[in-house]
Amino acid sequence: MSVAFTFPAIRARMGSTDYFQVAVSARDLASVAIPVNELTEWKQWSISERFQRELAMRRVHEELIPYLVRSSDRFFGSIIVLVYEPDVFEFESLDGLATGMGAAYRGLTSRMGFLTVSGGQLVALDGQHRLVALREIVAGRAEVVGEFTESIADDELCVVFVRHEALEKTRRIFNKVNQHARPTTKSDNIITSEDDGYAIVARWLVDSDPPLGLSAPLPPLGLLHPKTGEPLVEWRSTSLSQNQESLTTLNAVYQTIEVILDAHGMTNFGEKDRVTRPANKLLERAYGWCCEWWSAVLAGVDVFARAAEKPYLIPDLRRGRSPSSLLMRPIAHVALFRGLAEATSAGMLLTDAVRRTNDIDWHSDADHWRDVIVRANGAPIAKSEAVKLTGRLIAYLIAADRMSQPAVDRLRLSFAEAKGWDPTGSSPMPILPAPLPASA
């Protein structure tokens, strides 16, 4: 870099490291900063000398660029840029220009001023994927375009400049910045996302009033514990303890919404697929369908109705000796909705499908759940494949007469494989409940 760049900056110090905070336009940042793999010495360095991860271009093109070009509320945290072997790296404070200022302000001017950098290379120490996404858009190389593509170059980014002193120190800074950064949890994302349609509807289902100014339907999961006043849907964690008096988790509700909307042909409703918030009309429609399904389950599944009315019974209903021990686990709720979706797609009414689930043996020790969704020691099998297989098994238990023979044969094969049986042999399937009278 032969040209000198001067930025308005704030100087600060943490431990032994001086750093400078600067607002830089995306256009300027893209022109002066590089990802670490473009550093001249990068390919010659050994593993012990490298201080960054490899660049994942898939993340750049599939996540970051779509987010930037399609979101008016786009925002990034600070990008840390390493100033590597510069010819000039100088900070000039405003002290000499602070004449006439009050005493309260004069003490601050030593930290405010201008940072001049010339020579060397500016390397993204933290935020290289964000930098490359910005650079691809500014250079016109992004395959994904959006309403805000032309605006990105003028966006201002918060950049923290740190001078490279030694490889050991640089590696330590990178490691600690990333090691101690606490990623958001699944529950955090569901609670806070304003662009993920599934998350938005999940929050609406557990709220106290209908969304969007509607008067109906009421949120079916807006249930409160009569003694504690706490929601019956656990929103802080993705799991429930044995003695917890919560009906399910917000994460499980989120997954059931994915199933419900898919059953209605509304797919790709999440933030990764759409990037920006779905239109209110779509959200209202999705909310209506989810209310219908969850209301049917809460009213039609006997153990859910009992639990909602008397939450203090929930720990006993969930214990291993209880006939409903599996059904009171969040993982089973997702599988249940998968089963209902398959049964209704086969032509069964939702209310009939829900009603028939009461005839299923939901004891976690029941043989048909063993090695499918529950391990021999009673622990749940949380893999997505296990949940999907359990959903297919539930559909068989409530709507076998509606399933095609090829579908039953495929289920038999998957069931045998989960059990560790010979898939080419004659694998016995669970005994079905008594036939259910059809609704008028």
Short mmCIF file of C-alpha atoms in Angstrom, two decimals:
data_model
loop_
_atom_site.label_atom_id
_atom_site.label_comp_id
_atom_site.label_asym_id
_atom_site.label_seq_id
_atom_site.Cartn_x
_atom_site.Cartn_y
_atom_site.Cartn_z
CA MET A 1 0.00 0.00 0.00
CA SER A 2 1.87 3.07 -1.23
CA VAL A 3 -0.83 5.68 -0.63
CA ALA A 4 -1.25 7.20 2.83
CA PHE A 5 -4.70 7.01 4.36
CA THR A 6 -5.85 9.31 7.14
CA PHE A 7 -8.91 8.50 9.24
CA PRO A 8 -10.66 10.39 12.06
CA ALA A 9 -10.07 8.12 15.04
CA ILE A 10 -10.44 7.57 18.77
CA ARG A 11 -7.39 6.15 20.56
CA ALA A 12 -7.77 3.68 23.41
CA ARG A 13 -5.70 1.11 25.23
CA MET A 14 -6.47 -2.28 26.74
CA GLY A 15 -3.69 -4.11 28.53
CA SER A 16 -0.55 -3.73 26.44
CA THR A 17 -2.42 -2.99 23.23
CA ASP A 18 -3.18 0.41 21.74
CA TYR A 19 -6.09 0.39 19.31
CA PHE A 20 -7.89 2.97 17.22
CA GLN A 21 -11.62 3.07 16.47
CA VAL A 22 -12.55 4.49 13.08
CA ALA A 23 -15.68 4.84 10.94
CA VAL A 24 -14.79 3.74 7.39
CA SER A 25 -17.08 3.54 4.37
CA ALA A 26 -17.55 0.12 2.82
CA ARG A 27 -16.08 1.52 -0.39
CA ASP A 28 -12.87 2.63 1.33
CA LEU A 29 -12.59 -0.48 3.49
CA ALA A 30 -12.98 -2.73 0.46
CA SER A 31 -10.21 -0.85 -1.33
CA VAL A 32 -7.60 -0.88 1.46
CA ALA A 33 -8.18 -4.04 3.53
CA ILE A 34 -7.63 -7.67 2.59
CA PRO A 35 -8.49 -11.09 4.03
CA VAL A 36 -5.51 -12.84 5.57
CA ASN A 37 -5.12 -15.38 2.74
CA GLU A 38 -4.11 -12.50 0.46
CA LEU A 39 -1.28 -11.47 2.75
CA THR A 40 2.03 -11.94 0.92
CA GLU A 41 3.56 -14.09 3.64
CA TRP A 42 0.49 -16.25 4.27
CA LYS A 43 1.39 -19.18 2.03
CA GLN A 44 4.93 -19.33 3.37
CA TRP A 45 3.88 -19.40 7.02
CA SER A 46 3.65 -22.65 8.94
CA ILE A 47 0.56 -23.65 10.88
CA SER A 48 2.11 -22.32 14.08
CA GLU A 49 2.60 -18.92 12.43
CA ARG A 50 -0.87 -18.49 10.95
CA PHE A 51 -3.33 -16.47 12.97
CA GLN A 52 -6.59 -16.83 11.03
CA ARG A 53 -8.99 -19.48 9.78
CA GLU A 54 -9.47 -20.34 6.13
CA LEU A 55 -12.02 -18.21 4.32
CA ALA A 56 -15.42 -19.91 3.78
CA MET A 57 -16.71 -18.38 0.55
CA ARG A 58 -19.94 -20.33 0.76
CA ARG A 59 -20.85 -18.40 3.90
CA VAL A 60 -19.99 -15.14 2.13
CA HIS A 61 -22.22 -15.84 -0.88
CA GLU A 62 -25.10 -17.69 0.79
CA GLU A 63 -25.47 -15.80 4.06
CA LEU A 64 -23.69 -12.45 4.25
CA ILE A 65 -24.21 -11.01 0.76
CA PRO A 66 -27.97 -11.79 0.67
CA TYR A 67 -28.34 -10.24 4.13
CA LEU A 68 -26.57 -7.05 3.10
CA VAL A 69 -28.25 -6.42 -0.24
CA ARG A 70 -31.77 -7.24 0.94
CA SER A 71 -31.96 -5.70 4.40
CA SER A 72 -32.49 -2.02 5.14
CA ASP A 73 -31.67 -2.71 8.81
CA ARG A 74 -28.31 -4.35 8.00
CA PHE A 75 -25.72 -3.90 10.72
CA PHE A 76 -22.36 -5.41 11.62
CA GLY A 77 -20.28 -5.27 14.76
CA SER A 78 -16.74 -3.89 14.68
CA ILE A 79 -14.24 -5.35 12.22
CA ILE A 80 -10.74 -5.68 13.66
CA VAL A 81 -8.05 -4.79 11.12
CA LEU A 82 -4.41 -5.63 11.70
CA VAL A 83 -1.95 -3.04 10.38
CA TYR A 84 0.87 -5.29 9.20
CA GLU A 85 4.40 -3.84 8.83
CA PRO A 86 3.40 -0.26 7.88
CA ASP A 87 5.88 2.42 6.82
CA VAL A 88 3.82 5.01 8.68
CA PHE A 89 1.42 4.42 11.57
CA GLU A 90 0.87 7.68 13.42
CA PHE A 91 -1.86 9.17 15.54
CA GLU A 92 -2.13 12.95 15.89
CA SER A 93 -4.43 14.08 18.67
CA LEU A 94 -6.58 17.21 18.77
CA ASP A 95 -4.70 18.56 21.77
CA GLY A 96 -3.08 21.32 19.77
CA LEU A 97 -6.41 22.35 18.29
CA ALA A 98 -8.31 22.43 21.57
CA THR A 99 -7.77 26.10 22.35
CA GLY A 100 -10.79 27.84 23.73
CA MET A 101 -12.48 24.60 24.81
CA GLY A 102 -13.77 24.14 28.34
CA ALA A 103 -11.73 22.18 30.86
CA ALA A 104 -14.23 19.33 30.78
CA TYR A 105 -13.51 18.79 27.08
CA ARG A 106 -9.75 19.42 26.98
CA GLY A 107 -9.02 16.18 28.81
CA LEU A 108 -10.75 14.19 26.09
CA THR A 109 -9.02 15.67 23.06
CA SER A 110 -5.85 13.65 23.62
CA ARG A 111 -7.86 10.53 22.70
CA MET A 112 -9.45 12.06 19.61
CA GLY A 113 -7.63 12.86 16.40
CA PHE A 114 -6.40 11.43 13.11
CA LEU A 115 -4.75 8.12 12.32
CA THR A 116 -2.43 8.02 9.31
CA VAL A 117 -1.39 4.71 7.80
CA SER A 118 0.95 4.19 4.85
CA GLY A 119 2.72 1.14 3.51
CA GLY A 120 2.36 -2.40 4.74
CA GLN A 121 -0.98 -4.19 4.54
CA LEU A 122 -4.32 -3.88 6.31
CA VAL A 123 -5.49 -7.39 7.17
CA ALA A 124 -8.87 -8.39 8.58
CA LEU A 125 -8.00 -10.05 11.89
CA ASP A 126 -11.62 -10.51 12.90
CA GLY A 127 -14.41 -10.07 10.36
CA GLN A 128 -12.73 -11.29 7.18
CA HIS A 129 -15.96 -12.86 5.90
CA ARG A 130 -17.80 -9.56 6.40
CA LEU A 131 -14.99 -7.73 4.63
CA VAL A 132 -15.04 -10.07 1.63
CA ALA A 133 -18.85 -9.83 1.38
CA LEU A 134 -18.60 -6.03 1.29
CA ARG A 135 -15.79 -6.18 -1.24
CA GLU A 136 -17.71 -8.53 -3.56
CA ILE A 137 -20.72 -6.20 -3.53
CA VAL A 138 -18.75 -2.99 -3.99
CA ALA A 139 -16.78 -4.55 -6.87
CA GLY A 140 -19.97 -5.71 -8.58
CA ARG A 141 -19.02 -9.39 -8.33
CA ALA A 142 -21.91 -10.51 -6.12
CA GLU A 143 -24.21 -12.99 -7.83
CA VAL A 144 -27.06 -12.10 -5.48
CA VAL A 145 -28.52 -8.63 -5.93
CA GLY A 146 -31.14 -6.82 -3.94
CA GLU A 147 -32.89 -3.55 -3.34
CA PHE A 148 -29.89 -2.14 -1.44
CA THR A 149 -27.02 -3.38 -3.61
CA GLU A 150 -26.16 0.13 -4.81
CA SER A 151 -26.27 1.56 -1.26
CA ILE A 152 -23.71 -0.74 0.32
CA ALA A 153 -20.64 1.20 -0.81
CA ASP A 154 -21.75 4.23 1.24
CA ASP A 155 -22.38 2.22 4.41
CA GLU A 156 -20.08 3.17 7.28
CA LEU A 157 -18.43 0.40 9.25
CA CYS A 158 -16.89 0.55 12.68
CA VAL A 159 -13.29 -0.59 12.27
CA VAL A 160 -10.76 -1.16 15.04
CA PHE A 161 -7.14 -0.79 13.88
CA VAL A 162 -4.45 -2.68 15.78
CA ARG A 163 -0.78 -2.54 14.85
CA HIS A 164 0.94 -5.89 14.34
CA GLU A 165 3.79 -6.30 16.84
CA ALA A 166 4.54 -10.02 16.88
CA LEU A 167 2.92 -13.19 15.56
CA GLU A 168 2.44 -14.57 19.06
CA LYS A 169 0.53 -11.48 20.20
CA THR A 170 -1.54 -11.31 17.02
CA ARG A 171 -2.51 -14.99 17.31
CA ARG A 172 -3.42 -14.47 20.97
CA ILE A 173 -5.70 -11.52 20.14
CA PHE A 174 -7.47 -13.48 17.38
CA ASN A 175 -7.91 -16.53 19.60
CA LYS A 176 -9.31 -14.62 22.57
CA VAL A 177 -11.64 -12.45 20.46
CA ASN A 178 -13.21 -15.56 18.96
CA GLN A 179 -12.93 -17.90 21.93
CA HIS A 180 -14.74 -15.59 24.32
CA ALA A 181 -17.36 -14.39 21.85
CA ARG A 182 -20.57 -16.01 23.04
CA PRO A 183 -22.71 -17.05 20.08
CA THR A 184 -26.44 -16.60 20.41
CA THR A 185 -28.38 -19.72 21.36
CA LYS A 186 -31.30 -21.18 19.45
CA SER A 187 -33.63 -19.68 22.04
CA ASP A 188 -31.94 -16.27 21.73
CA ASN A 189 -32.44 -16.32 17.98
CA ILE A 190 -36.10 -17.26 18.22
CA ILE A 191 -36.76 -14.54 20.78
CA THR A 192 -34.96 -11.75 18.94
CA SER A 193 -35.20 -12.42 15.20
CA GLU A 194 -37.40 -10.01 13.27
CA ASP A 195 -36.75 -11.64 9.90
CA ASP A 196 -37.23 -15.36 10.59
CA GLY A 197 -40.89 -16.09 9.87
CA TYR A 198 -40.89 -19.27 11.95
CA ALA A 199 -39.47 -17.39 14.95
CA ILE A 200 -41.98 -14.56 14.62
CA VAL A 201 -44.93 -16.97 14.55
CA ALA A 202 -43.45 -18.98 17.44
CA ARG A 203 -43.39 -15.85 19.61
CA TRP A 204 -46.93 -14.97 18.59
CA LEU A 205 -48.21 -18.41 19.61
CA VAL A 206 -46.94 -17.95 23.17
CA ASP A 207 -47.99 -14.34 23.54
CA SER A 208 -51.00 -13.15 25.54
CA ASP A 209 -52.84 -11.44 22.67
CA PRO A 210 -53.19 -11.99 18.93
CA PRO A 211 -50.63 -10.19 16.72
CA LEU A 212 -51.04 -7.51 14.05
CA GLY A 213 -54.04 -5.95 15.78
CA LEU A 214 -56.16 -9.08 15.24
CA SER A 215 -58.91 -10.03 17.66
CA ALA A 216 -58.71 -13.76 16.89
CA PRO A 217 -57.58 -16.46 17.06
CA LEU A 218 -56.12 -16.25 20.54
CA PRO A 219 -52.56 -17.58 20.94
CA PRO A 220 -53.08 -21.21 22.02
CA LEU A 221 -49.75 -21.42 23.87
CA GLY A 222 -50.07 -18.16 25.80
CA LEU A 223 -50.52 -20.24 28.94
CA LEU A 224 -49.28 -19.15 32.35
CA HIS A 225 -48.58 -21.21 35.44
CA PRO A 226 -51.41 -20.44 37.89
CA LYS A 227 -49.01 -20.13 40.84
CA THR A 228 -45.82 -18.64 39.43
CA GLY A 229 -47.30 -16.67 36.54
CA GLU A 230 -44.46 -18.01 34.35
CA PRO A 231 -45.19 -19.12 30.77
CA LEU A 232 -45.82 -22.85 30.38
CA VAL A 233 -43.55 -22.74 27.34
CA GLU A 234 -39.89 -22.70 28.37
CA TRP A 235 -38.21 -19.92 26.37
CA ARG A 236 -34.79 -19.67 28.05
CA SER A 237 -33.55 -23.17 27.28
CA THR A 238 -34.00 -25.76 24.53
CA SER A 239 -34.53 -28.57 27.04
CA LEU A 240 -36.64 -29.30 30.11
CA SER A 241 -35.50 -30.73 33.42
CA GLN A 242 -37.35 -33.68 34.89
CA ASN A 243 -39.05 -31.60 37.60
CA GLN A 244 -39.79 -28.54 35.48
CA GLU A 245 -43.47 -27.61 35.29
CA SER A 246 -43.28 -26.49 31.65
CA LEU A 247 -45.31 -28.03 28.85
CA THR A 248 -42.75 -27.69 26.08
CA THR A 249 -39.96 -25.42 24.83
CA LEU A 250 -40.01 -22.50 22.43
CA ASN A 251 -37.46 -24.34 20.31
CA ALA A 252 -39.84 -27.30 19.96
CA VAL A 253 -42.68 -24.93 19.07
CA TYR A 254 -40.45 -23.40 16.38
CA GLN A 255 -39.85 -26.84 14.86
CA THR A 256 -43.55 -27.71 14.91
CA ILE A 257 -44.24 -24.48 13.01
CA GLU A 258 -41.81 -25.61 10.31
CA VAL A 259 -43.80 -28.84 10.04
CA ILE A 260 -47.21 -27.14 10.00
CA LEU A 261 -46.30 -24.58 7.37
CA ASP A 262 -44.65 -27.21 5.21
CA ALA A 263 -47.88 -29.22 5.39
CA HIS A 264 -49.67 -26.15 4.00
CA GLY A 265 -47.12 -25.67 1.24
CA MET A 266 -45.48 -22.63 2.86
CA THR A 267 -41.77 -23.44 2.75
CA ASN A 268 -38.53 -21.48 3.11
CA PHE A 269 -40.03 -19.19 5.74
CA GLY A 270 -36.86 -18.85 7.79
CA GLU A 271 -34.26 -16.10 7.84
CA LYS A 272 -31.61 -18.13 6.01
CA ASP A 273 -33.96 -18.66 3.08
CA ARG A 274 -35.65 -15.28 2.89
CA VAL A 275 -33.13 -12.96 4.62
CA THR A 276 -35.81 -10.32 5.20
CA ARG A 277 -39.09 -10.44 7.12
CA PRO A 278 -42.07 -12.09 5.37
CA ALA A 279 -45.02 -9.86 4.51
CA ASN A 280 -47.64 -9.45 7.23
CA LYS A 281 -50.26 -11.19 5.08
CA LEU A 282 -48.10 -14.31 4.93
CA LEU A 283 -47.34 -14.11 8.64
CA GLU A 284 -51.04 -13.76 9.45
CA ARG A 285 -51.86 -16.80 7.35
CA ALA A 286 -49.08 -18.81 8.96
CA TYR A 287 -50.23 -17.75 12.44
CA GLY A 288 -53.79 -18.90 11.66
CA TRP A 289 -52.69 -22.36 10.54
CA CYS A 290 -50.42 -22.82 13.55
CA CYS A 291 -53.15 -21.72 15.94
CA GLU A 292 -55.49 -24.28 14.38
CA TRP A 293 -53.02 -27.12 14.78
CA TRP A 294 -51.83 -26.29 18.27
CA SER A 295 -55.38 -25.64 19.49
CA ALA A 296 -56.43 -29.04 18.15
CA VAL A 297 -53.51 -30.75 19.91
CA LEU A 298 -53.99 -28.98 23.25
CA ALA A 299 -57.70 -29.77 23.25
CA GLY A 300 -57.57 -33.24 21.69
CA VAL A 301 -54.52 -34.88 23.28
CA ASP A 302 -55.75 -35.86 26.74
CA VAL A 303 -52.42 -35.61 28.54
CA PHE A 304 -51.77 -32.13 27.11
CA ALA A 305 -55.17 -30.95 28.26
CA ARG A 306 -54.44 -32.24 31.78
CA ALA A 307 -50.99 -30.66 31.82
CA ALA A 308 -52.27 -27.28 30.65
CA GLU A 309 -54.99 -27.28 33.31
CA LYS A 310 -52.81 -28.58 36.16
CA PRO A 311 -49.13 -27.81 35.46
CA TYR A 312 -48.06 -29.23 38.81
CA LEU A 313 -48.81 -32.68 37.34
CA ILE A 314 -46.27 -32.26 34.52
CA PRO A 315 -43.19 -33.67 36.34
CA ASP A 316 -45.08 -36.87 37.19
CA LEU A 317 -46.50 -37.11 33.67
CA ARG A 318 -42.94 -36.87 32.32
CA ARG A 319 -41.34 -39.45 34.64
CA GLY A 320 -40.22 -42.76 33.19
CA ARG A 321 -42.93 -44.75 34.95
CA SER A 322 -45.71 -42.59 33.51
CA PRO A 323 -47.75 -43.88 30.52
CA SER A 324 -47.17 -40.47 28.92
CA SER A 325 -43.45 -40.19 29.70
CA LEU A 326 -42.37 -39.89 26.06
CA LEU A 327 -45.19 -37.59 24.98
CA MET A 328 -44.22 -35.04 27.62
CA ARG A 329 -40.78 -34.53 26.09
CA PRO A 330 -40.23 -31.67 23.61
CA ILE A 331 -38.53 -33.97 21.11
CA ALA A 332 -41.73 -36.05 20.95
CA HIS A 333 -43.80 -32.93 20.27
CA VAL A 334 -41.88 -32.32 17.05
CA ALA A 335 -42.30 -35.97 16.05
CA LEU A 336 -46.00 -35.82 16.93
CA PHE A 337 -46.60 -32.91 14.57
CA ARG A 338 -44.66 -34.71 11.86
CA GLY A 339 -46.95 -37.70 12.31
CA LEU A 340 -50.04 -35.52 12.20
CA ALA A 341 -48.78 -33.84 9.04
CA GLU A 342 -48.30 -37.21 7.31
CA ALA A 343 -51.71 -38.45 8.47
CA THR A 344 -53.51 -35.35 7.20
CA SER A 345 -51.63 -35.46 3.90
CA ALA A 346 -52.97 -39.01 3.54
CA GLY A 347 -56.51 -37.65 3.83
CA MET A 348 -57.30 -37.91 7.55
CA LEU A 349 -58.97 -34.98 9.29
CA LEU A 350 -56.70 -33.21 11.75
CA THR A 351 -59.15 -33.65 14.63
CA ASP A 352 -59.42 -37.39 13.93
CA ALA A 353 -55.65 -37.76 13.72
CA VAL A 354 -55.19 -35.88 17.01
CA ARG A 355 -57.89 -37.90 18.74
CA ARG A 356 -56.31 -41.17 17.70
CA THR A 357 -52.97 -40.27 19.28
CA ASN A 358 -54.62 -40.93 22.64
CA ASP A 359 -54.69 -44.66 21.78
CA ILE A 360 -50.93 -44.85 21.23
CA ASP A 361 -48.72 -46.31 23.96
CA TRP A 362 -46.59 -43.26 24.85
CA HIS A 363 -44.60 -44.95 27.59
CA SER A 364 -40.92 -44.28 26.86
CA ASP A 365 -40.16 -47.95 27.60
CA ALA A 366 -42.59 -49.18 24.94
CA ASP A 367 -40.79 -51.46 22.51
CA HIS A 368 -41.78 -49.49 19.41
CA TRP A 369 -39.92 -46.40 20.65
CA ARG A 370 -36.77 -48.25 21.75
CA ASP A 371 -33.81 -47.50 19.42
CA VAL A 372 -36.09 -45.31 17.33
CA ILE A 373 -36.40 -42.21 19.54
CA VAL A 374 -35.29 -43.59 22.94
CA ARG A 375 -32.07 -45.40 23.83
CA ALA A 376 -31.92 -48.48 26.03
CA ASN A 377 -30.98 -46.29 29.02
CA GLY A 378 -34.04 -44.09 28.50
CA ALA A 379 -32.18 -41.12 27.00
CA PRO A 380 -33.80 -39.54 23.94
CA ILE A 381 -32.19 -39.88 20.51
CA ALA A 382 -32.09 -36.26 19.42
CA LYS A 383 -30.87 -36.74 15.86
CA SER A 384 -33.11 -35.26 13.17
CA GLU A 385 -33.27 -38.64 11.41
CA ALA A 386 -34.68 -40.19 14.60
CA VAL A 387 -37.34 -37.49 14.91
CA LYS A 388 -38.35 -37.93 11.27
CA LEU A 389 -38.57 -41.72 11.62
CA THR A 390 -40.64 -41.34 14.78
CA GLY A 391 -42.99 -39.00 12.91
CA ARG A 392 -43.47 -41.63 10.21
CA LEU A 393 -44.08 -44.26 12.88
CA ILE A 394 -46.71 -42.07 14.57
CA ALA A 395 -48.41 -41.57 11.20
CA TYR A 396 -48.53 -45.35 10.80
CA LEU A 397 -50.00 -45.79 14.27
CA ILE A 398 -52.84 -43.35 13.60
CA ALA A 399 -53.41 -43.66 9.86
CA ALA A 400 -52.04 -46.98 8.59
CA ASP A 401 -55.25 -47.59 6.67
CA ARG A 402 -54.58 -44.37 4.73
CA MET A 403 -50.95 -45.15 3.92
CA SER A 404 -49.88 -46.74 0.65
CA GLN A 405 -48.21 -50.13 0.77
CA PRO A 406 -44.91 -48.74 -0.58
CA ALA A 407 -44.91 -46.15 2.23
CA VAL A 408 -45.50 -48.89 4.82
CA ASP A 409 -42.74 -51.01 3.28
CA ARG A 410 -40.29 -48.12 3.42
CA LEU A 411 -41.22 -47.51 7.05
CA ARG A 412 -40.77 -51.21 7.83
CA LEU A 413 -37.27 -51.09 6.35
CA SER A 414 -36.29 -47.95 8.28
CA PHE A 415 -37.80 -49.37 11.47
CA ALA A 416 -35.80 -52.57 11.11
CA GLU A 417 -32.56 -50.66 10.49
CA ALA A 418 -33.11 -48.52 13.60
CA LYS A 419 -33.76 -51.64 15.64
CA GLY A 420 -30.68 -53.36 14.28
CA TRP A 421 -32.75 -56.11 12.67
CA ASP A 422 -32.12 -57.72 9.32
CA PRO A 423 -33.80 -55.30 6.89
CA THR A 424 -34.33 -58.12 4.37
CA GLY A 425 -36.25 -60.20 6.85
CA SER A 426 -39.88 -59.99 7.93
CA SER A 427 -39.78 -57.19 10.50
CA PRO A 428 -42.80 -57.02 12.80
CA MET A 429 -44.40 -53.60 13.05
CA PRO A 430 -46.07 -52.24 16.21
CA ILE A 431 -49.63 -53.32 16.90
CA LEU A 432 -52.07 -50.68 15.80
CA PRO A 433 -54.66 -49.10 18.10
CA ALA A 434 -58.31 -49.99 17.63
CA PRO A 435 -59.87 -48.46 14.49
CA LEU A 436 -61.07 -44.90 14.94
CA PRO A 437 -64.60 -43.98 13.89
CA ALA A 438 -64.50 -41.33 11.17
CA SER A 439 -65.87 -37.89 11.97
CA ALA A 440 -69.18 -37.07 10.42
#
